[in-house]
mmCIF file of C-alpha atoms and ligand atoms in Angstrom:
data_model
loop_
_atom_site.group_PDB
_atom_site.id
_atom_site.type_symbol
_atom_site.label_atom_id
_atom_site.label_comp_id
_atom_site.label_asym_id
_atom_site.label_seq_id
_atom_site.Cartn_x
_atom_site.Cartn_y
_atom_site.Cartn_z
ATOM 1 C CA SER V 1 180.866 -21.412 -71.182
ATOM 2 C CA LYS V 2 177.118 -22.019 -70.956
ATOM 3 C CA LYS V 3 175.031 -23.501 -73.760
ATOM 4 C CA PRO V 4 173.036 -20.776 -75.549
ATOM 5 C CA VAL V 5 169.306 -20.525 -74.817
ATOM 6 C CA ARG V 6 166.644 -19.613 -77.348
ATOM 7 C CA VAL V 7 164.508 -16.559 -76.610
ATOM 8 C CA ALA V 8 161.487 -15.734 -78.752
ATOM 9 C CA VAL V 9 160.067 -12.209 -78.783
ATOM 10 C CA THR V 10 156.872 -11.354 -80.654
ATOM 11 C CA GLY V 11 155.977 -7.852 -81.796
ATOM 12 C CA ALA V 12 159.728 -7.477 -82.048
ATOM 13 C CA ALA V 13 159.651 -4.345 -84.191
ATOM 14 C CA GLY V 14 157.274 -2.526 -81.828
ATOM 15 C CA GLN V 15 157.911 0.072 -79.128
ATOM 16 C CA ILE V 16 158.303 -2.381 -76.276
ATOM 17 C CA GLY V 17 160.416 -4.648 -78.466
ATOM 18 C CA TYR V 18 162.787 -1.761 -79.112
ATOM 19 C CA ALA V 19 163.231 -1.183 -75.381
ATOM 20 C CA LEU V 20 163.513 -4.898 -74.648
ATOM 21 C CA LEU V 21 165.713 -6.697 -77.178
ATOM 22 C CA PHE V 22 168.931 -4.831 -76.455
ATOM 23 C CA ARG V 23 168.668 -5.604 -72.776
ATOM 24 C CA ILE V 24 168.024 -9.311 -73.382
ATOM 25 C CA ALA V 25 171.018 -9.401 -75.712
ATOM 26 C CA SER V 26 173.259 -7.634 -73.201
ATOM 27 C CA GLY V 27 172.550 -10.244 -70.533
ATOM 28 C CA GLU V 28 170.305 -8.219 -68.251
ATOM 29 C CA MET V 29 167.545 -10.813 -68.376
ATOM 30 C CA LEU V 30 169.276 -14.173 -68.057
ATOM 31 C CA GLY V 31 172.668 -13.236 -66.676
ATOM 32 C CA LYS V 32 175.975 -11.934 -67.958
ATOM 33 C CA ASP V 33 177.239 -15.474 -68.540
ATOM 34 C CA GLN V 34 174.272 -16.764 -70.555
ATOM 35 C CA PRO V 35 174.559 -16.658 -74.374
ATOM 36 C CA VAL V 36 171.240 -16.127 -76.161
ATOM 37 C CA ILE V 37 169.757 -16.749 -79.588
ATOM 38 C CA LEU V 38 166.955 -14.316 -80.434
ATOM 39 C CA GLN V 39 164.045 -15.670 -82.490
ATOM 40 C CA LEU V 40 162.038 -12.619 -83.462
ATOM 41 C CA LEU V 41 158.462 -12.703 -84.697
ATOM 42 C CA GLU V 42 156.659 -9.949 -86.552
ATOM 43 C CA ILE V 43 153.520 -9.965 -88.644
ATOM 44 C CA PRO V 44 154.116 -10.882 -92.335
ATOM 45 C CA ASP V 45 153.315 -7.290 -93.311
ATOM 46 C CA GLU V 46 156.159 -5.907 -95.434
ATOM 47 C CA LYS V 47 156.582 -2.746 -93.388
ATOM 48 C CA ALA V 48 156.777 -4.656 -90.105
ATOM 49 C CA GLN V 49 159.318 -7.123 -91.515
ATOM 50 C CA LYS V 50 161.437 -4.290 -92.876
ATOM 51 C CA ALA V 51 161.348 -2.487 -89.527
ATOM 52 C CA LEU V 52 162.411 -5.752 -87.877
ATOM 53 C CA THR V 53 165.389 -5.927 -90.232
ATOM 54 C CA GLY V 54 166.372 -2.455 -89.054
ATOM 55 C CA VAL V 55 166.182 -3.446 -85.386
ATOM 56 C CA MET V 56 168.334 -6.490 -86.136
ATOM 57 C CA MET V 57 170.896 -4.292 -87.875
ATOM 58 C CA GLU V 58 171.144 -2.239 -84.690
ATOM 59 C CA LEU V 59 171.431 -5.355 -82.558
ATOM 60 C CA GLN V 60 174.311 -6.465 -84.790
ATOM 61 C CA ASP V 61 175.949 -3.090 -84.398
ATOM 62 C CA CYS V 62 175.967 -3.427 -80.635
ATOM 63 C CA ALA V 63 178.285 -6.420 -81.057
ATOM 64 C CA PHE V 64 176.901 -8.005 -77.902
ATOM 65 C CA PRO V 65 179.222 -10.845 -76.887
ATOM 66 C CA LEU V 66 176.262 -12.857 -75.529
ATOM 67 C CA LEU V 67 174.181 -12.588 -78.696
ATOM 68 C CA VAL V 68 175.249 -15.708 -80.567
ATOM 69 C CA GLY V 69 172.350 -15.970 -83.005
ATOM 70 C CA MET V 70 169.396 -14.009 -84.301
ATOM 71 C CA GLU V 71 166.536 -14.871 -86.660
ATOM 72 C CA ALA V 72 163.563 -12.999 -88.147
ATOM 73 C CA HIS V 73 160.251 -14.857 -88.518
ATOM 74 C CA SER V 74 156.716 -14.225 -89.686
ATOM 75 C CA ASP V 75 155.312 -17.596 -88.578
ATOM 76 C CA PRO V 76 155.093 -18.696 -84.932
ATOM 77 C CA MET V 77 155.700 -22.314 -85.977
ATOM 78 C CA THR V 78 159.262 -21.440 -86.935
ATOM 79 C CA ALA V 79 159.769 -18.560 -84.497
ATOM 80 C CA PHE V 80 159.057 -20.771 -81.484
ATOM 81 C CA LYS V 81 161.139 -23.762 -82.580
ATOM 82 C CA ASP V 82 162.921 -25.117 -79.480
ATOM 83 C CA VAL V 83 162.547 -21.867 -77.544
ATOM 84 C CA ASP V 84 163.339 -21.844 -73.845
ATOM 85 C CA TYR V 85 161.769 -18.435 -73.221
ATOM 86 C CA ALA V 86 158.929 -16.734 -75.079
ATOM 87 C CA LEU V 87 158.011 -13.101 -74.522
ATOM 88 C CA LEU V 88 154.682 -12.521 -76.225
ATOM 89 C CA VAL V 89 154.641 -8.760 -76.657
ATOM 90 C CA GLY V 90 152.817 -8.274 -79.947
ATOM 91 C CA ALA V 91 149.065 -7.934 -79.635
ATOM 92 C CA ARG V 92 146.279 -6.297 -81.520
ATOM 93 C CA PRO V 93 145.757 -2.741 -80.230
ATOM 94 C CA ARG V 94 142.278 -1.282 -79.991
ATOM 95 C CA GLY V 95 141.531 0.472 -83.288
ATOM 96 C CA PRO V 96 139.042 3.275 -83.881
ATOM 97 C CA GLY V 97 135.472 2.067 -83.467
ATOM 98 C CA MET V 98 136.641 -1.328 -82.244
ATOM 99 C CA GLU V 99 134.402 -2.928 -79.628
ATOM 100 C CA ARG V 100 135.817 -4.823 -76.689
ATOM 101 C CA ALA V 101 134.486 -8.050 -78.197
ATOM 102 C CA ASP V 102 136.338 -7.352 -81.474
ATOM 103 C CA LEU V 103 139.548 -6.737 -79.554
ATOM 104 C CA LEU V 104 139.151 -9.967 -77.611
ATOM 105 C CA ALA V 105 138.386 -11.873 -80.801
ATOM 106 C CA ALA V 106 141.383 -10.468 -82.693
ATOM 107 C CA ASN V 107 143.688 -11.341 -79.831
ATOM 108 C CA ALA V 108 142.092 -14.734 -79.299
ATOM 109 C CA GLN V 109 143.070 -15.571 -82.860
ATOM 110 C CA ILE V 110 146.675 -14.448 -82.369
ATOM 111 C CA PHE V 111 147.158 -16.197 -79.034
ATOM 112 C CA THR V 112 145.406 -19.389 -80.108
ATOM 113 C CA ALA V 113 147.820 -19.697 -83.024
ATOM 114 C CA GLN V 114 150.804 -18.864 -80.838
ATOM 115 C CA GLY V 115 149.726 -21.277 -78.094
ATOM 116 C CA LYS V 116 149.352 -24.071 -80.649
ATOM 117 C CA ALA V 117 152.758 -23.308 -82.103
ATOM 118 C CA LEU V 118 154.389 -23.344 -78.658
ATOM 119 C CA ASP V 119 152.635 -26.630 -77.981
ATOM 120 C CA LYS V 120 154.095 -28.177 -81.112
ATOM 121 C CA VAL V 121 157.607 -26.801 -81.362
ATOM 122 C CA ALA V 122 158.840 -25.097 -78.170
ATOM 123 C CA SER V 123 161.006 -26.669 -75.462
ATOM 124 C CA ARG V 124 158.855 -28.646 -73.020
ATOM 125 C CA ASN V 125 160.197 -26.339 -70.289
ATOM 126 C CA VAL V 126 159.484 -23.111 -72.139
ATOM 127 C CA LYS V 127 158.776 -20.150 -69.874
ATOM 128 C CA VAL V 128 156.116 -17.961 -71.447
ATOM 129 C CA LEU V 129 155.463 -14.347 -70.472
ATOM 130 C CA VAL V 130 152.537 -12.516 -72.055
ATOM 131 C CA VAL V 131 152.897 -8.726 -72.186
ATOM 132 C CA GLY V 132 150.453 -7.909 -75.011
ATOM 133 C CA ASN V 133 147.062 -6.783 -73.707
ATOM 134 C CA PRO V 134 144.674 -8.019 -72.454
ATOM 135 C CA ALA V 135 147.698 -9.860 -71.021
ATOM 136 C CA ASN V 136 146.030 -12.186 -68.500
ATOM 137 C CA THR V 137 143.378 -13.339 -70.933
ATOM 138 C CA ASN V 138 145.862 -13.663 -73.787
ATOM 139 C CA ALA V 139 148.015 -15.849 -71.536
ATOM 140 C CA TYR V 140 144.943 -17.930 -70.678
ATOM 141 C CA ILE V 141 144.170 -18.427 -74.378
ATOM 142 C CA ALA V 142 147.755 -19.441 -75.177
ATOM 143 C CA MET V 143 147.800 -21.832 -72.219
ATOM 144 C CA LYS V 144 144.506 -23.456 -73.250
ATOM 145 C CA SER V 145 145.827 -23.804 -76.804
ATOM 146 C CA ALA V 146 148.903 -25.671 -75.587
ATOM 147 C CA PRO V 147 147.545 -28.728 -73.769
ATOM 148 C CA SER V 148 150.801 -30.692 -73.948
ATOM 149 C CA LEU V 149 152.759 -28.023 -72.067
ATOM 150 C CA PRO V 150 152.426 -27.623 -68.301
ATOM 151 C CA ALA V 151 149.896 -24.862 -67.503
ATOM 152 C CA LYS V 152 152.328 -23.371 -65.002
ATOM 153 C CA ASN V 153 154.658 -22.384 -67.863
ATOM 154 C CA PHE V 154 152.221 -19.642 -68.932
ATOM 155 C CA THR V 155 152.370 -16.323 -67.111
ATOM 156 C CA ALA V 156 151.178 -12.752 -67.584
ATOM 157 C CA MET V 157 152.975 -9.548 -66.689
ATOM 158 C CA LEU V 158 151.818 -7.904 -63.462
ATOM 159 C CA ARG V 159 155.335 -6.729 -62.711
ATOM 160 C CA LEU V 160 154.854 -3.248 -64.101
ATOM 161 C CA ASP V 161 151.958 -2.728 -61.685
ATOM 162 C CA HIS V 162 154.145 -4.155 -58.919
ATOM 163 C CA ASN V 163 157.010 -1.796 -59.760
ATOM 164 C CA ARG V 164 154.662 1.172 -60.025
ATOM 165 C CA ALA V 165 153.286 0.330 -56.581
ATOM 166 C CA LEU V 166 156.830 0.067 -55.179
ATOM 167 C CA SER V 167 157.751 3.493 -56.477
ATOM 168 C CA GLN V 168 154.595 5.080 -55.029
ATOM 169 C CA VAL V 169 155.208 3.513 -51.612
ATOM 170 C CA ALA V 170 158.828 4.653 -51.747
ATOM 171 C CA ALA V 171 157.764 8.211 -52.523
ATOM 172 C CA LYS V 172 155.132 8.209 -49.760
ATOM 173 C CA THR V 173 157.444 6.837 -47.065
ATOM 174 C CA GLY V 174 160.607 8.584 -48.239
ATOM 175 C CA LYS V 175 162.439 5.225 -48.260
ATOM 176 C CA PRO V 176 164.403 3.620 -51.115
ATOM 177 C CA VAL V 177 162.498 1.150 -53.311
ATOM 178 C CA ALA V 178 165.074 -1.538 -52.568
ATOM 179 C CA ALA V 179 164.138 -1.459 -48.886
ATOM 180 C CA ILE V 180 160.486 -2.364 -49.531
ATOM 181 C CA LYS V 181 159.702 -6.056 -49.063
ATOM 182 C CA LYS V 182 156.530 -8.128 -49.399
ATOM 183 C CA LEU V 183 154.470 -5.903 -51.632
ATOM 184 C CA THR V 184 152.078 -7.495 -54.097
ATOM 185 C CA VAL V 185 149.449 -6.818 -56.732
ATOM 186 C CA TRP V 186 146.420 -9.060 -57.092
ATOM 187 C CA GLY V 187 144.453 -9.780 -60.234
ATOM 188 C CA ASN V 188 144.278 -8.466 -63.751
ATOM 189 C CA HIS V 189 146.830 -6.227 -65.476
ATOM 190 C CA SER V 190 144.279 -3.448 -65.827
ATOM 191 C CA PRO V 191 143.072 -0.528 -63.725
ATOM 192 C CA THR V 192 141.128 -3.044 -61.580
ATOM 193 C CA MET V 193 144.341 -4.630 -60.236
ATOM 194 C CA TYR V 194 144.689 -4.419 -56.443
ATOM 195 C CA ALA V 195 148.076 -3.230 -55.252
ATOM 196 C CA ASP V 196 148.415 -4.351 -51.648
ATOM 197 C CA TYR V 197 150.972 -3.090 -49.113
ATOM 198 C CA ARG V 198 149.288 -4.653 -46.053
ATOM 199 C CA PHE V 199 152.118 -7.164 -45.663
ATOM 200 C CA ALA V 200 154.930 -4.882 -46.818
ATOM 201 C CA THR V 201 157.826 -3.987 -44.580
ATOM 202 C CA ILE V 202 160.735 -1.544 -44.684
ATOM 203 C CA ASP V 203 163.664 -2.389 -42.421
ATOM 204 C CA GLY V 204 161.371 -4.660 -40.450
ATOM 205 C CA GLN V 205 158.734 -1.966 -39.908
ATOM 206 C CA ASP V 206 155.186 -2.384 -41.240
ATOM 207 C CA VAL V 207 154.509 -0.117 -44.203
ATOM 208 C CA LYS V 208 150.830 -0.065 -43.270
ATOM 209 C CA ASP V 209 151.683 1.516 -39.903
ATOM 210 C CA MET V 210 154.203 3.895 -41.464
ATOM 211 C CA ILE V 211 151.597 5.182 -43.902
ATOM 212 C CA ASN V 212 148.573 4.698 -41.626
ATOM 213 C CA ASP V 213 146.211 6.382 -44.058
ATOM 214 C CA GLN V 214 143.432 4.264 -45.549
ATOM 215 C CA GLU V 215 142.031 7.315 -47.321
ATOM 216 C CA TRP V 216 145.358 7.685 -49.191
ATOM 217 C CA ASN V 217 145.372 3.968 -49.982
ATOM 218 C CA ALA V 218 141.856 3.922 -51.452
ATOM 219 C CA ASN V 219 141.712 7.345 -53.084
ATOM 220 C CA VAL V 220 145.293 8.194 -54.061
ATOM 221 C CA PHE V 221 147.552 5.136 -54.142
ATOM 222 C CA LEU V 222 145.274 2.651 -55.896
ATOM 223 C CA PRO V 223 143.998 5.073 -58.584
ATOM 224 C CA THR V 224 147.552 6.355 -59.182
ATOM 225 C CA VAL V 225 148.941 2.866 -59.747
ATOM 226 C CA GLY V 226 145.851 1.723 -61.682
ATOM 227 C CA LYS V 227 145.804 4.668 -64.065
ATOM 228 C CA ARG V 228 149.555 5.118 -64.414
ATOM 229 C CA GLY V 229 149.622 3.866 -68.015
ATOM 230 C CA ALA V 230 147.051 6.453 -69.093
ATOM 231 C CA ALA V 231 148.894 9.208 -67.182
ATOM 232 C CA ILE V 232 152.113 8.381 -69.063
ATOM 233 C CA ILE V 233 150.374 8.399 -72.430
ATOM 234 C CA ASP V 234 148.932 11.791 -71.505
ATOM 235 C CA ALA V 235 152.337 13.200 -70.484
ATOM 236 C CA ARG V 236 154.538 11.631 -73.147
ATOM 237 C CA GLY V 237 152.134 11.300 -76.030
ATOM 238 C CA LEU V 238 153.348 7.698 -76.256
ATOM 239 C CA SER V 239 152.771 4.632 -74.134
ATOM 240 C CA SER V 240 154.995 3.426 -71.322
ATOM 241 C CA ALA V 241 157.091 1.121 -73.465
ATOM 242 C CA ALA V 242 160.410 1.384 -71.611
ATOM 243 C CA SER V 243 158.954 0.656 -68.190
ATOM 244 C CA ALA V 244 156.902 -2.189 -69.663
ATOM 245 C CA ALA V 245 160.065 -3.666 -71.208
ATOM 246 C CA ASN V 246 161.886 -3.214 -67.910
ATOM 247 C CA ALA V 247 159.145 -5.077 -66.072
ATOM 248 C CA ALA V 248 159.311 -7.911 -68.599
ATOM 249 C CA ILE V 249 163.063 -8.206 -67.950
ATOM 250 C CA ASP V 250 162.445 -8.228 -64.178
ATOM 251 C CA HIS V 251 159.738 -10.893 -64.497
ATOM 252 C CA MET V 252 161.801 -13.289 -66.617
ATOM 253 C CA ARG V 253 165.044 -12.699 -64.713
ATOM 254 C CA ASP V 254 163.418 -13.451 -61.382
ATOM 255 C CA TRP V 255 161.593 -16.503 -62.708
ATOM 256 C CA ALA V 256 164.772 -17.903 -64.265
ATOM 257 C CA LEU V 257 167.360 -16.876 -61.696
ATOM 258 C CA GLY V 258 165.308 -16.670 -58.466
ATOM 259 C CA THR V 259 164.305 -13.984 -55.993
ATOM 260 C CA ASN V 260 166.340 -15.069 -52.932
ATOM 261 C CA GLY V 261 163.183 -15.348 -50.889
ATOM 262 C CA GLU V 262 161.868 -11.910 -51.839
ATOM 263 C CA TRP V 263 158.274 -11.535 -52.995
ATOM 264 C CA VAL V 264 157.476 -10.392 -56.508
ATOM 265 C CA THR V 265 154.192 -10.393 -58.412
ATOM 266 C CA MET V 266 153.466 -12.692 -61.346
ATOM 267 C CA GLY V 267 150.247 -13.417 -63.206
ATOM 268 C CA VAL V 268 150.003 -17.209 -63.022
ATOM 269 C CA PRO V 269 147.275 -19.830 -63.575
ATOM 270 C CA SER V 270 145.476 -20.267 -60.267
ATOM 271 C CA GLN V 271 145.408 -23.617 -58.570
ATOM 272 C CA GLY V 272 142.529 -22.396 -56.445
ATOM 273 C CA TRP V 273 144.642 -20.098 -54.257
ATOM 274 C CA TYR V 274 142.638 -17.456 -52.368
ATOM 275 C CA GLY V 275 139.417 -18.746 -53.910
ATOM 276 C CA ILE V 276 140.510 -17.783 -57.429
ATOM 277 C CA PRO V 277 139.107 -20.446 -59.775
ATOM 278 C CA GLN V 278 141.465 -22.982 -61.333
ATOM 279 C CA ASP V 279 143.373 -21.730 -64.410
ATOM 280 C CA VAL V 280 142.389 -18.049 -64.133
ATOM 281 C CA ILE V 281 145.600 -16.140 -64.798
ATOM 282 C CA PHE V 282 145.774 -13.904 -61.745
ATOM 283 C CA GLY V 283 148.391 -11.692 -60.114
ATOM 284 C CA PHE V 284 149.668 -13.334 -56.909
ATOM 285 C CA PRO V 285 152.642 -12.775 -54.605
ATOM 286 C CA VAL V 286 155.317 -15.336 -55.443
ATOM 287 C CA THR V 287 158.889 -16.247 -54.689
ATOM 288 C CA CYS V 288 161.042 -17.940 -57.334
ATOM 289 C CA GLU V 289 163.714 -20.577 -56.893
ATOM 290 C CA ASN V 290 165.382 -23.043 -59.293
ATOM 291 C CA GLY V 291 163.323 -21.798 -62.242
ATOM 292 C CA GLU V 292 159.967 -22.295 -60.495
ATOM 293 C CA TYR V 293 157.605 -19.802 -58.914
ATOM 294 C CA LYS V 294 155.741 -20.530 -55.706
ATOM 295 C CA VAL V 295 152.642 -18.611 -54.641
ATOM 296 C CA ILE V 296 152.649 -17.243 -51.092
ATOM 297 C CA GLU V 297 149.671 -18.915 -49.468
ATOM 298 C CA GLY V 298 147.609 -18.262 -46.377
ATOM 299 C CA LEU V 299 147.734 -14.470 -46.255
ATOM 300 C CA PRO V 300 144.731 -12.948 -44.473
ATOM 301 C CA ILE V 301 142.327 -11.135 -46.781
ATOM 302 C CA ASP V 302 140.292 -8.386 -45.080
ATOM 303 C CA ALA V 303 136.910 -7.078 -46.299
ATOM 304 C CA PHE V 304 138.375 -4.162 -48.289
ATOM 305 C CA SER V 305 140.890 -6.449 -50.018
ATOM 306 C CA GLN V 306 138.290 -9.124 -50.719
ATOM 307 C CA GLU V 307 136.089 -6.543 -52.398
ATOM 308 C CA ARG V 308 138.976 -5.405 -54.607
ATOM 309 C CA ILE V 309 139.981 -8.985 -55.423
ATOM 310 C CA ASN V 310 136.385 -9.832 -56.338
ATOM 311 C CA LYS V 311 136.213 -6.841 -58.664
ATOM 312 C CA THR V 312 139.371 -7.674 -60.619
ATOM 313 C CA LEU V 313 138.362 -11.360 -60.733
ATOM 314 C CA GLU V 314 134.953 -10.403 -62.074
ATOM 315 C CA GLU V 315 136.619 -8.486 -64.902
ATOM 316 C CA LEU V 316 138.840 -11.455 -65.726
ATOM 317 C CA GLU V 317 135.898 -13.859 -65.715
ATOM 318 C CA GLY V 318 134.112 -11.497 -68.098
ATOM 319 C CA GLU V 319 137.087 -11.513 -70.478
ATOM 320 C CA LYS V 320 137.240 -15.281 -70.226
ATOM 321 C CA ASP V 321 133.547 -15.619 -71.057
ATOM 322 C CA GLY V 322 134.094 -13.286 -74.013
ATOM 323 C CA VAL V 323 136.591 -15.687 -75.611
ATOM 324 C CA LYS V 324 135.108 -19.026 -74.506
ATOM 325 C CA HIS V 325 133.461 -19.718 -77.859
ATOM 326 C CA LEU V 326 136.748 -18.998 -79.681
ATOM 327 C CA LEU V 327 138.834 -21.600 -77.887
HETATM 328 P P1 NDP M 401 153.866 -1.847 -78.051
HETATM 329 O O1 NDP M 401 155.142 -2.536 -78.235
HETATM 330 O O2 NDP M 401 153.868 -0.495 -77.455
HETATM 331 O O3 NDP M 401 152.856 -2.741 -77.187
HETATM 332 C C1 NDP M 401 152.687 -4.105 -77.422
HETATM 333 C C2 NDP M 401 151.675 -4.673 -76.494
HETATM 334 O O4 NDP M 401 152.102 -4.555 -75.158
HETATM 335 C C3 NDP M 401 150.320 -4.023 -76.572
HETATM 336 O O5 NDP M 401 149.324 -5.020 -76.525
HETATM 337 C C4 NDP M 401 150.283 -3.208 -75.311
HETATM 338 O O6 NDP M 401 148.997 -3.064 -74.792
HETATM 339 C C5 NDP M 401 151.054 -4.078 -74.376
HETATM 340 N N1 NDP M 401 151.471 -3.430 -73.126
HETATM 341 C C6 NDP M 401 151.445 -3.998 -71.905
HETATM 342 N N2 NDP M 401 151.853 -3.169 -70.973
HETATM 343 C C7 NDP M 401 152.147 -2.031 -71.583
HETATM 344 C C8 NDP M 401 152.606 -0.778 -71.129
HETATM 345 N N3 NDP M 401 152.832 -0.510 -69.867
HETATM 346 N N4 NDP M 401 152.827 0.175 -72.028
HETATM 347 C C9 NDP M 401 152.609 -0.048 -73.302
HETATM 348 N N5 NDP M 401 152.148 -1.204 -73.780
HETATM 349 C C10 NDP M 401 151.908 -2.184 -72.945
HETATM 350 O O7 NDP M 401 153.057 -1.799 -79.412
HETATM 351 P P2 NDP M 401 153.556 -1.491 -80.879
HETATM 352 O O8 NDP M 401 152.314 -1.276 -81.660
HETATM 353 O O9 NDP M 401 154.665 -0.524 -80.919
HETATM 354 O O10 NDP M 401 154.197 -2.864 -81.307
HETATM 355 C C11 NDP M 401 153.477 -4.030 -81.416
HETATM 356 C C12 NDP M 401 154.139 -4.859 -82.479
HETATM 357 O O11 NDP M 401 153.492 -6.101 -82.441
HETATM 358 C C13 NDP M 401 153.991 -4.276 -83.875
HETATM 359 O O12 NDP M 401 155.263 -4.224 -84.454
HETATM 360 C C14 NDP M 401 153.067 -5.251 -84.584
HETATM 361 O O13 NDP M 401 153.427 -5.450 -85.924
HETATM 362 C C15 NDP M 401 153.253 -6.484 -83.782
HETATM 363 N N6 NDP M 401 152.090 -7.333 -83.732
HETATM 364 C C16 NDP M 401 152.332 -8.640 -83.768
HETATM 365 C C17 NDP M 401 151.322 -9.525 -83.745
HETATM 366 C C18 NDP M 401 151.676 -10.959 -83.798
HETATM 367 O O14 NDP M 401 152.686 -11.329 -83.262
HETATM 368 N N7 NDP M 401 150.876 -11.796 -84.379
HETATM 369 C C19 NDP M 401 149.920 -9.106 -83.717
HETATM 370 C C20 NDP M 401 149.770 -7.708 -83.622
HETATM 371 C C21 NDP M 401 150.835 -6.875 -83.624
HETATM 372 P P3 NDP M 401 147.995 -1.863 -75.183
HETATM 373 O O15 NDP M 401 147.457 -2.223 -76.556
HETATM 374 O O16 NDP M 401 146.961 -1.934 -74.112
HETATM 375 O O17 NDP M 401 148.806 -0.617 -75.163
#
């Protein structure tokens, strides 16, 4: 049987953690033949550590055959020791009266420390996914704090936006989600992201022609996908933790096991693609093969799309400027 891999999850006692850990342990992320060791990080706070103990008791009680080890940590330097995968879920939420700059600063501190720890103790091939918001900027901070690891190992989650866009296109066209190919989401994981179905096809037919409604695209589709998180909080009274966890599973599974040529969306450090400056963590269409992602290059960008891409890039550059002095 396969050698176990080490998977770190931060914010492990949180809402997303609760929807995520059981699926990693059951093999949904890395395959039903891949044993895993979970290295769980929570803040040193007594309540958080106790809650983490409770989650671990439940994980034990599932008796997952693939879960061959499990550890609780309060220090990233031990939590990330030799990890092959790191899902950085824990982040500082916006508190009452907290300014955007305070939020960025609090998270810069967390992700600087975590980036440094990954740099020192993680596997040199570690695959890092940042879920905690502001995800793209947090991933950028971690990447910049880990100079000895390849920049390409640091990614941010755009997959929830991608999946939300898929489900809206499926509902609009009356076709199954699985039939939709070549959809993507550009930019920041925030309401400024640009979900783009210009290249999408269903059974070889162009989705753009099937929908043929730019008014719907600009005034219904994009706001619906962009504000979906807020709509779920409004309906449920709680945030979209299960779908966020699901997207994290999708992202890591596809990165590790491949997409068979299908496009998915990942937030990855730009190498100048589509005029996005070097190292900006940006949502791009990618395919994955042999544990590596590859950005789809050379797609035509029309005026409407360029305007949307510029807007989400501008937001990301603003976030980046806001943390520059903290790096
Ligand atoms: P959640 O598990 O609900 O959310 C964790 C992070 O994921 C937040 O930053 C959240 O962003 C983000 N996120 C991204 N996409 C989504 C989505 N679609 N829906 C909801 N959240 C999304 O938060 P909890 O407060 O339940 O748990 C966080 C845990 O992390 C706590 O147990 C806390 O102790 C821990 N923590 C750990 C830190 C560390 O590792 N150093 C630092 C801070 C907290 P948003 O804020 O925008 O909702």
